[in-house]
Amino acid sequence: MSRIQTVFAELKAQGKKALIPYITAGDPHPDQTVPLLHALVASGADVIELGVPFSDPMADGPVIQRASERALVHKMGLRKVLAMVRDFRETNQHTPIVLMGYANPIEAMGAAQFVELAKDAGVDGVLTVDYPPEECEDFNQQLAQAGIDSIFLLSPTTEPARTELIVKQATGFLYYVSLKGVTGAGNLDIVEVKKRVTEIRQSTSLPIGVGFGVKDAATAREVSAIADAVVVGSRMVLAIEQSDVNNLIPNVQALMKELRTAIDSV
């Protein structure tokens, strides 16, 4: 099994749900990314989504857009992100890392080289927002051959036929976007989320993570009751944005512990 599959299997055996925080690589400064990754693990992260900064992020709301802008000031690129994962792997061989980003940096590097370097660095999953399932079968096969999971998004507007197409290619887990719009937008309708997650489960045995609308511990608790994983992005990045170098790690860990406690209380 992949690292992602192993973690979800372990959590299921314990009757627990996964907590998946998202941070943007290089935000607020490249020197702080690897320490942040370790701090997230120490405070309860089961899987980490590491965002690859991009200048035109179509799925990201203003909070994560600002994080990309801060990272790009420091010339953050895909190779530097992979180097961070490699550094993290020197002392952590257990926690899965999922790269979340866009097709342009991968296309610029070349898919084959990206897969090779990602495998070498210790990347466990790749979620490419703008690679539609109809156009990335070859890429997914390359990832599979390298032992890297292909993570896909499903949304409230995903039609049943498209859901079937996605679940045939997805591995690791599925990421259900709990609301229409970009990251951090609006408030999720937990009744509707439960309905859609139940429908998706009829098509797949993969774990289902829910994100894009988890803004606090109370919401995390509600989501954990119906999903296999809770993904926290904009709220985590906002905690980073509102911190300085002295309280960055304590603030992030305090938020993580609130979320972890809420999820484990279900």
Short mmCIF file of C-alpha atoms in Angstrom, two decimals:
data_model
loop_
_atom_site.label_atom_id
_atom_site.label_comp_id
_atom_site.label_asym_id
_atom_site.label_seq_id
_atom_site.Cartn_x
_atom_site.Cartn_y
_atom_site.Cartn_z
CA MET A 1 0.00 0.00 0.00
CA SER A 2 1.03 3.61 -0.51
CA ARG A 3 1.75 5.83 2.49
CA ILE A 4 -1.65 7.49 1.99
CA GLN A 5 -3.49 4.17 1.89
CA THR A 6 -1.57 2.96 4.95
CA VAL A 7 -2.48 6.04 7.00
CA PHE A 8 -6.17 5.81 6.14
CA ALA A 9 -6.19 2.08 6.94
CA GLU A 10 -4.53 2.73 10.31
CA LEU A 11 -7.01 5.48 11.16
CA LYS A 12 -9.98 3.34 10.15
CA ALA A 13 -8.75 0.53 12.40
CA GLN A 14 -8.60 3.03 15.27
CA GLY A 15 -12.03 4.48 14.49
CA LYS A 16 -10.47 7.88 13.75
CA LYS A 17 -10.74 10.43 10.95
CA ALA A 18 -7.86 12.10 9.13
CA LEU A 19 -6.92 15.73 9.64
CA ILE A 20 -5.34 17.17 6.48
CA PRO A 21 -3.99 20.72 6.77
CA TYR A 22 -2.94 22.71 3.72
CA ILE A 23 -0.08 25.20 3.60
CA THR A 24 1.57 26.95 0.66
CA ALA A 25 5.23 26.11 0.14
CA GLY A 26 7.39 29.15 0.76
CA ASP A 27 4.79 31.03 2.80
CA PRO A 28 5.59 33.13 4.75
CA HIS A 29 9.24 32.37 3.89
CA PRO A 30 10.95 29.34 2.33
CA ASP A 31 13.06 28.80 5.46
CA GLN A 32 9.90 28.25 7.50
CA THR A 33 8.14 25.65 5.35
CA VAL A 34 9.90 22.50 6.54
CA PRO A 35 9.67 23.54 10.23
CA LEU A 36 5.94 24.18 9.63
CA LEU A 37 5.52 20.71 8.12
CA HIS A 38 7.06 19.13 11.20
CA ALA A 39 4.98 21.34 13.49
CA LEU A 40 1.79 20.25 11.72
CA VAL A 41 2.68 16.60 12.25
CA ALA A 42 3.55 17.19 15.90
CA SER A 43 0.13 18.78 16.48
CA GLY A 44 -2.01 16.14 14.80
CA ALA A 45 -1.73 16.18 11.01
CA ASP A 46 -2.27 12.77 9.38
CA VAL A 47 -1.64 13.90 5.80
CA ILE A 48 -0.35 17.28 4.60
CA GLU A 49 -1.31 19.12 1.43
CA LEU A 50 1.56 21.27 0.27
CA GLY A 51 0.55 23.93 -2.21
CA VAL A 52 2.79 24.70 -5.17
CA PRO A 53 2.74 28.50 -5.60
CA PHE A 54 1.25 29.64 -8.88
CA SER A 55 0.57 33.09 -10.30
CA ASP A 56 -2.92 32.34 -11.65
CA PRO A 57 -4.63 29.92 -9.23
CA MET A 58 -8.19 29.51 -10.49
CA ALA A 59 -9.51 27.48 -7.55
CA ASP A 60 -7.94 29.51 -4.76
CA GLY A 61 -9.66 32.27 -2.86
CA PRO A 62 -7.97 35.50 -1.73
CA VAL A 63 -6.31 34.03 1.38
CA ILE A 64 -4.44 31.33 -0.53
CA GLN A 65 -3.81 33.67 -3.45
CA ARG A 66 -1.98 36.00 -1.07
CA ALA A 67 0.03 33.05 0.23
CA SER A 68 1.15 32.23 -3.31
CA GLU A 69 2.08 35.86 -3.87
CA ARG A 70 4.19 35.90 -0.69
CA ALA A 71 5.93 32.69 -1.76
CA LEU A 72 6.55 33.85 -5.32
CA VAL A 73 8.34 36.94 -4.00
CA HIS A 74 10.97 34.46 -2.82
CA LYS A 75 11.19 32.83 -6.27
CA MET A 76 9.46 29.66 -5.14
CA GLY A 77 9.09 27.13 -7.91
CA LEU A 78 8.33 23.45 -8.33
CA ARG A 79 11.95 22.31 -7.93
CA LYS A 80 12.25 24.18 -4.64
CA VAL A 81 9.00 22.65 -3.42
CA LEU A 82 10.31 19.18 -4.19
CA ALA A 83 13.54 20.01 -2.35
CA MET A 84 11.45 20.91 0.72
CA VAL A 85 9.70 17.55 0.60
CA ARG A 86 13.07 15.84 0.36
CA ASP A 87 14.29 17.75 3.43
CA PHE A 88 11.13 16.79 5.33
CA ARG A 89 11.65 13.13 4.45
CA GLU A 90 15.08 13.12 6.12
CA THR A 91 13.35 12.82 9.50
CA ASN A 92 9.77 11.83 8.63
CA GLN A 93 9.10 8.68 6.63
CA HIS A 94 5.50 8.22 7.74
CA THR A 95 3.38 11.31 7.06
CA PRO A 96 2.07 11.49 3.48
CA ILE A 97 2.66 14.67 1.50
CA VAL A 98 0.24 15.60 -1.29
CA LEU A 99 1.31 18.30 -3.73
CA MET A 100 -1.63 20.49 -4.70
CA GLY A 101 -1.30 22.84 -7.61
CA TYR A 102 -1.79 23.49 -11.30
CA ALA A 103 -0.72 21.95 -14.58
CA ASN A 104 1.49 24.78 -15.83
CA PRO A 105 4.54 24.10 -13.58
CA ILE A 106 4.33 20.37 -14.34
CA GLU A 107 4.04 21.00 -18.07
CA ALA A 108 6.98 23.41 -17.94
CA MET A 109 9.15 20.81 -16.22
CA GLY A 110 7.83 17.90 -18.26
CA ALA A 111 5.53 15.29 -16.77
CA ALA A 112 8.07 12.45 -16.88
CA GLN A 113 10.75 14.47 -15.12
CA PHE A 114 8.27 15.75 -12.57
CA VAL A 115 7.16 12.24 -11.68
CA GLU A 116 10.75 11.05 -11.39
CA LEU A 117 11.75 13.97 -9.14
CA ALA A 118 8.56 13.71 -7.07
CA LYS A 119 9.19 10.03 -6.42
CA ASP A 120 12.80 10.74 -5.49
CA ALA A 121 11.73 13.50 -3.09
CA GLY A 122 9.15 11.35 -1.32
CA VAL A 123 5.90 12.83 -2.62
CA ASP A 124 2.92 10.55 -1.97
CA GLY A 125 0.09 12.16 -3.93
CA VAL A 126 -0.53 14.79 -6.58
CA LEU A 127 -3.69 16.88 -6.95
CA THR A 128 -3.59 18.96 -10.12
CA VAL A 129 -6.63 21.21 -10.13
CA ASP A 130 -6.77 21.84 -13.87
CA TYR A 131 -5.94 18.37 -15.19
CA PRO A 132 -9.38 17.02 -16.19
CA PRO A 133 -9.71 13.23 -15.98
CA GLU A 134 -10.36 13.03 -19.72
CA GLU A 135 -6.89 14.43 -20.45
CA CYS A 136 -4.54 13.00 -17.83
CA GLU A 137 -4.69 9.22 -18.13
CA ASP A 138 -1.07 9.02 -19.30
CA PHE A 139 0.06 11.26 -16.45
CA ASN A 140 -1.87 9.19 -13.93
CA GLN A 141 -0.28 6.02 -15.26
CA GLN A 142 3.14 7.55 -14.80
CA LEU A 143 2.26 8.49 -11.23
CA ALA A 144 0.95 4.99 -10.55
CA GLN A 145 4.14 3.40 -11.86
CA ALA A 146 6.08 5.63 -9.46
CA GLY A 147 3.85 4.66 -6.53
CA ILE A 148 2.30 8.13 -6.29
CA ASP A 149 -1.45 8.51 -5.77
CA SER A 150 -3.62 10.62 -8.09
CA ILE A 151 -5.98 12.76 -6.03
CA PHE A 152 -9.05 14.25 -7.72
CA LEU A 153 -11.59 16.88 -6.78
CA LEU A 154 -15.34 16.30 -6.81
CA SER A 155 -17.74 19.21 -6.39
CA PRO A 156 -21.44 19.86 -5.72
CA THR A 157 -21.90 20.25 -9.48
CA THR A 158 -20.10 17.04 -10.55
CA GLU A 159 -22.54 14.96 -12.58
CA PRO A 160 -22.89 11.19 -11.86
CA ALA A 161 -21.27 10.20 -15.16
CA ARG A 162 -18.28 12.40 -14.46
CA THR A 163 -18.05 11.08 -10.91
CA GLU A 164 -17.77 7.58 -12.36
CA LEU A 165 -14.99 8.72 -14.70
CA ILE A 166 -13.08 10.35 -11.83
CA VAL A 167 -13.33 7.47 -9.37
CA LYS A 168 -11.93 5.10 -12.02
CA GLN A 169 -8.71 7.14 -12.13
CA ALA A 170 -8.44 8.33 -8.53
CA THR A 171 -6.26 6.61 -5.95
CA GLY A 172 -5.39 7.42 -2.35
CA PHE A 173 -8.49 9.41 -1.48
CA LEU A 174 -11.09 11.67 -3.08
CA TYR A 175 -11.35 15.36 -2.20
CA TYR A 176 -14.94 16.60 -2.11
CA VAL A 177 -15.23 20.37 -2.44
CA SER A 178 -18.02 21.20 -0.02
CA LEU A 179 -19.27 24.35 -1.71
CA LYS A 180 -19.44 26.15 -5.02
CA GLY A 181 -16.70 28.69 -5.56
CA VAL A 182 -13.08 29.11 -4.53
CA THR A 183 -11.29 28.11 -1.35
CA GLY A 184 -12.53 29.87 1.76
CA ALA A 185 -15.75 31.04 0.13
CA GLY A 186 -19.14 30.84 1.86
CA ASN A 187 -20.41 28.48 4.52
CA LEU A 188 -20.95 24.80 3.87
CA ASP A 189 -24.37 23.18 4.06
CA ILE A 190 -23.65 20.09 6.16
CA VAL A 191 -26.91 18.38 5.16
CA GLU A 192 -26.09 18.76 1.47
CA VAL A 193 -22.50 17.64 2.06
CA LYS A 194 -23.74 14.49 3.81
CA LYS A 195 -26.08 13.76 0.91
CA ARG A 196 -23.33 14.13 -1.69
CA VAL A 197 -20.75 12.14 0.28
CA THR A 198 -23.29 9.32 0.64
CA GLU A 199 -23.87 9.37 -3.12
CA ILE A 200 -20.15 9.30 -3.87
CA ARG A 201 -19.63 6.33 -1.54
CA GLN A 202 -21.94 4.32 -3.78
CA SER A 203 -19.34 4.61 -6.56
CA THR A 204 -16.08 4.04 -4.68
CA SER A 205 -14.42 2.48 -1.67
CA LEU A 206 -11.79 5.23 -1.55
CA PRO A 207 -11.70 7.44 1.55
CA ILE A 208 -13.42 10.79 1.07
CA GLY A 209 -12.00 14.04 2.41
CA VAL A 210 -14.07 17.22 2.61
CA GLY A 211 -12.63 20.73 2.36
CA PHE A 212 -13.03 24.29 1.02
CA GLY A 213 -15.42 25.32 3.82
CA VAL A 214 -13.92 24.17 7.13
CA LYS A 215 -13.42 27.41 9.04
CA ASP A 216 -13.35 26.33 12.69
CA ALA A 217 -13.38 23.42 15.11
CA ALA A 218 -17.19 23.18 15.12
CA THR A 219 -17.31 22.77 11.35
CA ALA A 220 -14.46 20.27 11.47
CA ARG A 221 -16.43 18.20 13.98
CA GLU A 222 -19.52 18.20 11.75
CA VAL A 223 -17.53 17.20 8.69
CA SER A 224 -15.65 14.43 10.49
CA ALA A 225 -18.97 12.79 11.35
CA ILE A 226 -19.70 12.16 7.66
CA ALA A 227 -16.32 12.08 5.90
CA ASP A 228 -13.09 10.10 6.28
CA ALA A 229 -10.94 13.22 6.35
CA VAL A 230 -11.24 16.91 7.12
CA VAL A 231 -9.18 19.23 4.91
CA VAL A 232 -8.36 22.67 6.31
CA GLY A 233 -6.81 25.14 3.89
CA SER A 234 -7.74 28.83 4.01
CA ARG A 235 -8.16 28.84 7.79
CA MET A 236 -4.69 27.36 8.24
CA VAL A 237 -3.14 29.80 5.77
CA LEU A 238 -4.90 32.69 7.51
CA ALA A 239 -3.29 31.67 10.80
CA ILE A 240 0.08 31.85 9.06
CA GLU A 241 -0.74 35.23 7.53
CA GLN A 242 -1.73 36.67 10.90
CA SER A 243 1.44 35.48 12.65
CA ASP A 244 4.95 36.84 12.87
CA VAL A 245 8.22 34.93 13.06
CA ASN A 246 7.97 34.66 16.84
CA ASN A 247 4.48 33.19 17.15
CA LEU A 248 4.09 31.42 13.78
CA ILE A 249 4.63 27.86 15.02
CA PRO A 250 2.67 28.29 18.29
CA ASN A 251 -0.32 29.82 16.46
CA VAL A 252 -0.43 27.10 13.83
CA GLN A 253 -0.10 24.36 16.43
CA ALA A 254 -2.80 25.90 18.61
CA LEU A 255 -5.24 25.85 15.66
CA MET A 256 -4.23 22.30 14.79
CA LYS A 257 -4.83 21.10 18.32
CA GLU A 258 -8.30 22.69 18.36
CA LEU A 259 -9.16 20.92 15.11
CA ARG A 260 -7.67 17.61 16.24
CA THR A 261 -9.61 17.69 19.51
CA ALA A 262 -12.84 18.48 17.67
CA ILE A 263 -12.39 15.69 15.14
CA ASP A 264 -11.46 13.12 17.77
CA SER A 265 -14.53 13.99 19.85
CA VAL A 266 -16.95 12.54 17.30
#
